[in-house]
Coordinates of N, CA, C and O in Angstrom, one line a residue:
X439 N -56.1 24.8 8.5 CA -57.2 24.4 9.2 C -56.9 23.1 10.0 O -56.0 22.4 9.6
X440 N -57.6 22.5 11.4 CA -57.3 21.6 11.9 C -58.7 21.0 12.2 O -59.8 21.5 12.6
X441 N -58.6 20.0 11.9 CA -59.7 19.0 11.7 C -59.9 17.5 12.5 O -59.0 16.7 12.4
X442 N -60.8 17.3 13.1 CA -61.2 16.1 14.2 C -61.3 15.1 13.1 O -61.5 15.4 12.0
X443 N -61.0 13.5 13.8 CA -61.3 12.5 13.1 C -62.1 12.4 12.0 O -61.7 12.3 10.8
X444 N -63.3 12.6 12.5 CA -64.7 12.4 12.1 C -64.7 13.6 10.3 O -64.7 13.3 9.1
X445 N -64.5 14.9 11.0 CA -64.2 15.8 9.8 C -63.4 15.4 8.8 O -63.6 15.5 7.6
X446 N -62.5 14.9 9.3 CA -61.4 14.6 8.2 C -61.4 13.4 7.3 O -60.9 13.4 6.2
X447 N -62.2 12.0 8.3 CA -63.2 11.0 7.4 C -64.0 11.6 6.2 O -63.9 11.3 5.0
X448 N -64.8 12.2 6.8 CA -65.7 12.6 5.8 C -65.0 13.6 4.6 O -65.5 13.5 3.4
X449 N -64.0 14.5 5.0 CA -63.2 14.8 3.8 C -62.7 14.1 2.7 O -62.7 14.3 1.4
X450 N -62.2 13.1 3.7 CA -61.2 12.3 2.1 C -62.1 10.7 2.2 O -61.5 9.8 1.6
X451 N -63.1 10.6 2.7 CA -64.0 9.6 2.0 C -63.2 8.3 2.7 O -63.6 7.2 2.3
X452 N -62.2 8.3 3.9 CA -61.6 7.1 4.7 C -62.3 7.1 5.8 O -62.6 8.2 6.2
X453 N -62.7 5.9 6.5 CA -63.3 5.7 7.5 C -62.0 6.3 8.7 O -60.8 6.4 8.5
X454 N -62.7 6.6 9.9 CA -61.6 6.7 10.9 C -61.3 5.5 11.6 O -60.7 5.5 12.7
X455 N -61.8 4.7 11.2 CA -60.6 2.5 11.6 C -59.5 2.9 10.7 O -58.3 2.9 11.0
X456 N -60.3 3.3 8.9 CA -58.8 3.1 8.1 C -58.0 4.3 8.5 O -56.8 4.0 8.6
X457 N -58.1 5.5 8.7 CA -57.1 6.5 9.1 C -56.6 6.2 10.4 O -55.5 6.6 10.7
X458 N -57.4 5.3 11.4 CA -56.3 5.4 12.4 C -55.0 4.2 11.8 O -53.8 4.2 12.0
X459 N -55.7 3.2 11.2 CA -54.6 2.3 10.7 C -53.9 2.8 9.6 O -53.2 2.0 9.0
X460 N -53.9 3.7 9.2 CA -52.5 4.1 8.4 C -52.0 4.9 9.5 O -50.9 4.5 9.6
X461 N -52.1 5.4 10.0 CA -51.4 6.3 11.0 C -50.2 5.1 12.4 O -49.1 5.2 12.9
X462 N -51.1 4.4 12.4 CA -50.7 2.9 13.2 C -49.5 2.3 12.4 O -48.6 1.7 12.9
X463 N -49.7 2.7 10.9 CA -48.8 1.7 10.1 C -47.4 2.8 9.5 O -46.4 2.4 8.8
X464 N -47.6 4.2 10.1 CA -46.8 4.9 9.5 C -47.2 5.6 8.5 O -46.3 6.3 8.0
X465 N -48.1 5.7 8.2 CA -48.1 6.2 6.7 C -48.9 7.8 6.7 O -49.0 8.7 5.8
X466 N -49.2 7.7 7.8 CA -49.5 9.1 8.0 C -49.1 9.5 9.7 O -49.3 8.8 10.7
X467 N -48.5 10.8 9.6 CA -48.7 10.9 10.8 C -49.2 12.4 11.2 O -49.2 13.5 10.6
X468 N -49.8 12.2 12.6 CA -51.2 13.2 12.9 C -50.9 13.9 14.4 O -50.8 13.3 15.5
X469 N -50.9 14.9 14.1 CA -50.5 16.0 15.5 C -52.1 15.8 16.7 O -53.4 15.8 16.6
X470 N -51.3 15.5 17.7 CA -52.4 15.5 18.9 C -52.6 16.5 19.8 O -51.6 16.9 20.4
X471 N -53.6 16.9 20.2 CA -53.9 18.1 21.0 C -53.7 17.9 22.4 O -53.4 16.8 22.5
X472 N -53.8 18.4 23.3 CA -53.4 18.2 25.3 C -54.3 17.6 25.4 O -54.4 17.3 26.6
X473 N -55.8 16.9 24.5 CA -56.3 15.7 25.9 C -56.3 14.6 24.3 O -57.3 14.2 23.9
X474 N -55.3 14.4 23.8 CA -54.7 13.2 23.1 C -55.6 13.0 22.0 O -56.1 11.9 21.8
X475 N -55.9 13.8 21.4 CA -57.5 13.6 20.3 C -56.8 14.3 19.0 O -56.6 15.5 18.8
X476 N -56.4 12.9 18.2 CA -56.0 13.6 16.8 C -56.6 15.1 15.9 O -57.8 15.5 15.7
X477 N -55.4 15.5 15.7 CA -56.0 16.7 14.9 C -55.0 16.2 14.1 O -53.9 15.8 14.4
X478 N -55.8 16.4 12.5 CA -55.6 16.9 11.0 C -55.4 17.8 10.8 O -55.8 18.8 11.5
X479 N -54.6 17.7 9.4 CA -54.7 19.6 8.7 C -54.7 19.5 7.4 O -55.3 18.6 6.8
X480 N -54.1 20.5 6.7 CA -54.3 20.5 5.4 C -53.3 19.9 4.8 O -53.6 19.2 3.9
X481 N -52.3 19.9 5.0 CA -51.3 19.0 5.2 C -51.5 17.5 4.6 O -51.1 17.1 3.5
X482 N -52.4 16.7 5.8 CA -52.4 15.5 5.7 C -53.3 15.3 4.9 O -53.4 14.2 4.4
X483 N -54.4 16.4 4.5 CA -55.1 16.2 3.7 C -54.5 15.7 2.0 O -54.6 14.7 1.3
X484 N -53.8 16.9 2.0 CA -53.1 16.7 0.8 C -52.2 15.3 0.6 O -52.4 14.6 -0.5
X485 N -51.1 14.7 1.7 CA -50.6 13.7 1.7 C -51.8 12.5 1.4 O -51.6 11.5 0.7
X486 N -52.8 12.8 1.9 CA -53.8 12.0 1.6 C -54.5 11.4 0.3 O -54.7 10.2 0.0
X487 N -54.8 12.8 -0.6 CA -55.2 12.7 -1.8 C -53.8 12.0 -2.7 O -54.1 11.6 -3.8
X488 N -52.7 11.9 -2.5 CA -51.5 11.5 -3.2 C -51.4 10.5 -2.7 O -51.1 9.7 -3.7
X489 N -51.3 9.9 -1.7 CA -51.1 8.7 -0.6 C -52.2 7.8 -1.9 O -51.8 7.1 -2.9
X490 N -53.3 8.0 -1.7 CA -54.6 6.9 -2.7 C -54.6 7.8 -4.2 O -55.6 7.7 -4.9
X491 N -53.8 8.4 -4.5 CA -53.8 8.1 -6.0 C -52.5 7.4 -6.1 O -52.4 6.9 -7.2
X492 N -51.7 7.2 -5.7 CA -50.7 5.9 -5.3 C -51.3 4.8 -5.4 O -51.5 4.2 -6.5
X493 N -51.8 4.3 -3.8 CA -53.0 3.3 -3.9 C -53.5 3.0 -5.4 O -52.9 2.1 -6.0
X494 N -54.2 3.6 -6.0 CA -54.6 3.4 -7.5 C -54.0 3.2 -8.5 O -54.5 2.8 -9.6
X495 N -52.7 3.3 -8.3 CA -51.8 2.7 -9.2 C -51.2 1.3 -8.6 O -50.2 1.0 -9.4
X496 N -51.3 0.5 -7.7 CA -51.4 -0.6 -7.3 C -50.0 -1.0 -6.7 O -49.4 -2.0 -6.6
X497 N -49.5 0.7 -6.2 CA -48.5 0.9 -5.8 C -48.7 0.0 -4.2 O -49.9 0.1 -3.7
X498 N -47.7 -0.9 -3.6 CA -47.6 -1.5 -2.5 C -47.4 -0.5 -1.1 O -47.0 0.7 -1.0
X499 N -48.1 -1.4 -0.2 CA -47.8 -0.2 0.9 C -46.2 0.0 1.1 O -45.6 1.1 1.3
X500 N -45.6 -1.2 1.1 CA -44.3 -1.4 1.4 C -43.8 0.2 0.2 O -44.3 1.3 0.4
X501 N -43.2 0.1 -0.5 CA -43.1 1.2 -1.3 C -43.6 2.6 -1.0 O -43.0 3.7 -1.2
X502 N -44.9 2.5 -0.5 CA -45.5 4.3 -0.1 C -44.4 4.4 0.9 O -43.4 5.0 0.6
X503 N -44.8 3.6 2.3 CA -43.5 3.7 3.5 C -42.1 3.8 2.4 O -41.7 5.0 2.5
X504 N -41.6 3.4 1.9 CA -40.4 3.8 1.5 C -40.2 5.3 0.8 O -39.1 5.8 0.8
X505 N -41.2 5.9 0.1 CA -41.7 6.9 -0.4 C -41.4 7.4 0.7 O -40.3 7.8 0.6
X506 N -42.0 7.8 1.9 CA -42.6 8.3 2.7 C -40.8 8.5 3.9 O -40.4 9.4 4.6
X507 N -40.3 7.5 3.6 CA -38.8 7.8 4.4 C -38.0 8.4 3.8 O -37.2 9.1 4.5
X508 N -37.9 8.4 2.3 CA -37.3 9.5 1.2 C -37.5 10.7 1.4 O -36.6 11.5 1.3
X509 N -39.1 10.9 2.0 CA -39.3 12.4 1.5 C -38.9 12.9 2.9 O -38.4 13.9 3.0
X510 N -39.2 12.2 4.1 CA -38.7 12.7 5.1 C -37.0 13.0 5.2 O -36.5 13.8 6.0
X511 N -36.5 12.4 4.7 CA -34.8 12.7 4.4 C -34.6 13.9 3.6 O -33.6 14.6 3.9
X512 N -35.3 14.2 2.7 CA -35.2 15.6 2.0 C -34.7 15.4 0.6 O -34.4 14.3 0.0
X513 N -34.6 16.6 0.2 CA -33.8 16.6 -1.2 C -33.4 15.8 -1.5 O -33.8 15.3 -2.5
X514 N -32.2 15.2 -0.9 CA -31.0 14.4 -1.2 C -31.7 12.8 -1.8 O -31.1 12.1 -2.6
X515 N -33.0 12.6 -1.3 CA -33.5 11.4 -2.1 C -34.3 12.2 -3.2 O -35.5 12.2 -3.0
X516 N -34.0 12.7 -3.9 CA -35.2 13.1 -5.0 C -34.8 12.5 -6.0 O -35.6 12.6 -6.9
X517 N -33.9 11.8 -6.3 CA -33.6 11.0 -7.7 C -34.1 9.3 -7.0 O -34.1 8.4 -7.9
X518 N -34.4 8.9 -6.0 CA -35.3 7.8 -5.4 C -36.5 7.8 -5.7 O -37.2 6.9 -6.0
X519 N -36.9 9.0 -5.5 CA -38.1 9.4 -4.8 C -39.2 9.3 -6.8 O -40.2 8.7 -7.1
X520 N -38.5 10.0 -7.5 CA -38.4 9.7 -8.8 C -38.3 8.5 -9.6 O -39.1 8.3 -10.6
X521 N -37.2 7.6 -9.1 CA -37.3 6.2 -9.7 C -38.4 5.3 -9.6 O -38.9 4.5 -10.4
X522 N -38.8 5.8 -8.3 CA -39.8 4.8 -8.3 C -41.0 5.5 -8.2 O -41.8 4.8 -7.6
X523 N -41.4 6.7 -8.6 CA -42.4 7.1 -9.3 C -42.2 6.8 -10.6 O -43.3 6.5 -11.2
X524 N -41.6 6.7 -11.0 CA -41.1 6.2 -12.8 C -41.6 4.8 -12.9 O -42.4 4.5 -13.8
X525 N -41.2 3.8 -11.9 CA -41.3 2.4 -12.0 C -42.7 2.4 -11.6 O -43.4 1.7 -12.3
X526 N -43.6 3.1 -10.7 CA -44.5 2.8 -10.9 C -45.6 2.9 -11.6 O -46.8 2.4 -11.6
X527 N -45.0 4.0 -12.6 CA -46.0 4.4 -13.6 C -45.5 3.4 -14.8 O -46.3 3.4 -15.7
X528 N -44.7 2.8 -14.9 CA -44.6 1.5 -15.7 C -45.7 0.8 -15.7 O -46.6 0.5 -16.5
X529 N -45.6 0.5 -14.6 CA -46.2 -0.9 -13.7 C -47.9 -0.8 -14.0 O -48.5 -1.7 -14.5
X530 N -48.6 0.7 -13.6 CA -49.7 1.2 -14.0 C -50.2 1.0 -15.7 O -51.3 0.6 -16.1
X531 N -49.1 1.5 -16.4 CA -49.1 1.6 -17.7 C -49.5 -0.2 -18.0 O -50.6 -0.7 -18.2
X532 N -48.2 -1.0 -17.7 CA -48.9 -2.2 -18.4 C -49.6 -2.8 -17.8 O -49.9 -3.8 -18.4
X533 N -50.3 -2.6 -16.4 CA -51.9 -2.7 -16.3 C -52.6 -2.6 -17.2 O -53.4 -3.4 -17.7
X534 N -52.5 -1.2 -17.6 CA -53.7 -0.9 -18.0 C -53.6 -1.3 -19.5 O -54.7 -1.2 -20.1
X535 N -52.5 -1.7 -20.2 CA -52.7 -2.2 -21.0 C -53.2 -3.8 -21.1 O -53.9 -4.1 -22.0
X536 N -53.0 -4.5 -20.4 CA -53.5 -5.8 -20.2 C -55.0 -5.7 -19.9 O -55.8 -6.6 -20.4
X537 N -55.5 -4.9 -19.2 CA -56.8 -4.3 -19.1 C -57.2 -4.4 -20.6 O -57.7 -5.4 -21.0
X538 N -56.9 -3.3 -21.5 CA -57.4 -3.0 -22.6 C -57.4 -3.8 -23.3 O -58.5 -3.9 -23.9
X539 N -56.6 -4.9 -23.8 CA -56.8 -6.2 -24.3 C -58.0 -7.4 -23.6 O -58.8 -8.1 -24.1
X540 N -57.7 -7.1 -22.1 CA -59.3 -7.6 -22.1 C -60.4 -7.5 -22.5 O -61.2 -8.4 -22.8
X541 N -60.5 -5.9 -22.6 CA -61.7 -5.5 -23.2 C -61.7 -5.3 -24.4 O -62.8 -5.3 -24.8
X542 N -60.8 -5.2 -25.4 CA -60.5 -5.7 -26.5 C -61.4 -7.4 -27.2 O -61.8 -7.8 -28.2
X543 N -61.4 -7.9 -26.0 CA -61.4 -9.3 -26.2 C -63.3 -9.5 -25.8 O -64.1 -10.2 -26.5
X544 N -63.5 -8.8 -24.6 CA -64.7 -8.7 -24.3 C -65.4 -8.3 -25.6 O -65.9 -9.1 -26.4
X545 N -65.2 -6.7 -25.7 CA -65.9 -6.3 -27.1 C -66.3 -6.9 -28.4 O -67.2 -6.6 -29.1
X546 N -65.1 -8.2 -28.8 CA -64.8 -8.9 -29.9 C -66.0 -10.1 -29.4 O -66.9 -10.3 -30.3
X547 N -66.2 -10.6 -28.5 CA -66.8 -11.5 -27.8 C -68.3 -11.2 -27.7 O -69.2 -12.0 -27.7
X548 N -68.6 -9.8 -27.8 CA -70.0 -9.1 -27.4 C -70.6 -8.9 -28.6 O -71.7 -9.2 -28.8
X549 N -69.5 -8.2 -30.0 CA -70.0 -8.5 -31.4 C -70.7 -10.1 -31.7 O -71.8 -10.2 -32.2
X550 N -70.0 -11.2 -31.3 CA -70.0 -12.5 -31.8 C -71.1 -13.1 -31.4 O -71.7 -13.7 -32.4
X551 N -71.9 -13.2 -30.1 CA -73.2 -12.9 -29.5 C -74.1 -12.1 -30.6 O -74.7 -12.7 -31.4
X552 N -73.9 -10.8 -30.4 CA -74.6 -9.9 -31.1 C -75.5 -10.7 -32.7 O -76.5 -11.0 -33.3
X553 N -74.0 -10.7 -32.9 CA -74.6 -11.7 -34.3 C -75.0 -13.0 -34.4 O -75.1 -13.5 -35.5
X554 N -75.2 -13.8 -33.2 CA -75.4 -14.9 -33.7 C -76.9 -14.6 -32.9 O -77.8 -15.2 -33.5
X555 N -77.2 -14.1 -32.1 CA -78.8 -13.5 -31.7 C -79.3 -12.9 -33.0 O -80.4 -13.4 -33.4
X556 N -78.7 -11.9 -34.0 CA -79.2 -11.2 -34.6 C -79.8 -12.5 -36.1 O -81.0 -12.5 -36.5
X557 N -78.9 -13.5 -36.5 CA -79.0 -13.9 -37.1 C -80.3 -15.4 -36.5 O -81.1 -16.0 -37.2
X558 N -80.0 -15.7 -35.4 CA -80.9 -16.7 -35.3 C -82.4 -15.9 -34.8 O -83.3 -16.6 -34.4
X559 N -82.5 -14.5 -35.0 CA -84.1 -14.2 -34.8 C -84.2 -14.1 -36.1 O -85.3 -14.7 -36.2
X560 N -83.8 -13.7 -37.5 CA -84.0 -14.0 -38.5 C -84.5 -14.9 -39.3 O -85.2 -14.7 -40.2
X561 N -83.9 -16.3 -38.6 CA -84.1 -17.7 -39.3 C -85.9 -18.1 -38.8 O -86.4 -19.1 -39.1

C-alpha cells in the first residue's frame, strides 16, 4: 500500500514535522511521486514500528543510523547488527532493573506512611 504523509502520521501515531525529521536525519527513507509528495509503504511502516521500539529501549539515534548502514550493507554485517542488539538489550535490562529498585524503594516508603497514618488515627 502507499500512503500520504498525513495517512501514515496517523498510522504510526508520529506527527509529519517528526517523520519529515527522521527522514531529514536519515533514518528513514521515503519514495516520492512526480509532483515530489512523499509516499509511504508498508515497508516503512514496519521499519517504523522497530525504529521506536528501539527508541524504547533508550537506544541512541547515533546507533539506529549505524543499525540502519549495517542493514543496508546486507548479510555480511549480521554479526554487528546482532552485537548491538545484544548490547542494547543489556543496557535496557539494567534499566529496568534500577527502575525496579526504585520502586522497590517507593513501595517500602508507601508501607512506612501507611503505617504511621494508620497508627496515629488510632491514638
Amino acid at each position: 500500500m502507499a500512503y500520504k504523509i498525513h495517512e501514515f502520521s496517523k498510522m504510526t501515531g508520529l506527527t509529519p514535522y517528526t517523520l519529515r525529521f527522521y527522514e531529514k536525519e536519515g533514518l528513514i527513507t521515503v519514495k516520492r511521486d512526480q509532483n515530489n509528495i512523499r509516499i509511504y509503504d508498508d515497508r516503512n511502516k514496519e521499519w517504523i514500528d522497530f525504529f521506536m521500539h528501539l527508541k524504547k529501549t533508550g537506544m541512541t539515534i547515533e546507533n539506529i543510523k549505524q543499525y540502519l548502514v549495517w542493514w543496508y550493507e546486507g548479510d555480511s554485517t549480521n554479526q554487528n547488527r546482532l552485537d548491538l542488539l545484544k548490547k542494547q538489550k543489556a543496557i535496557a535490562l539494567k534499566e529496568m532493573e534500577q527502575i525496579q529498585e526504585g520502586i522497590d524503594m517507593l513501595d517500602h516508603k508507601i508501607e512506612v506512611y501507611k503505617t504511621r497514618i494508620e497508627n496515629s488515627q488510632k491514638n
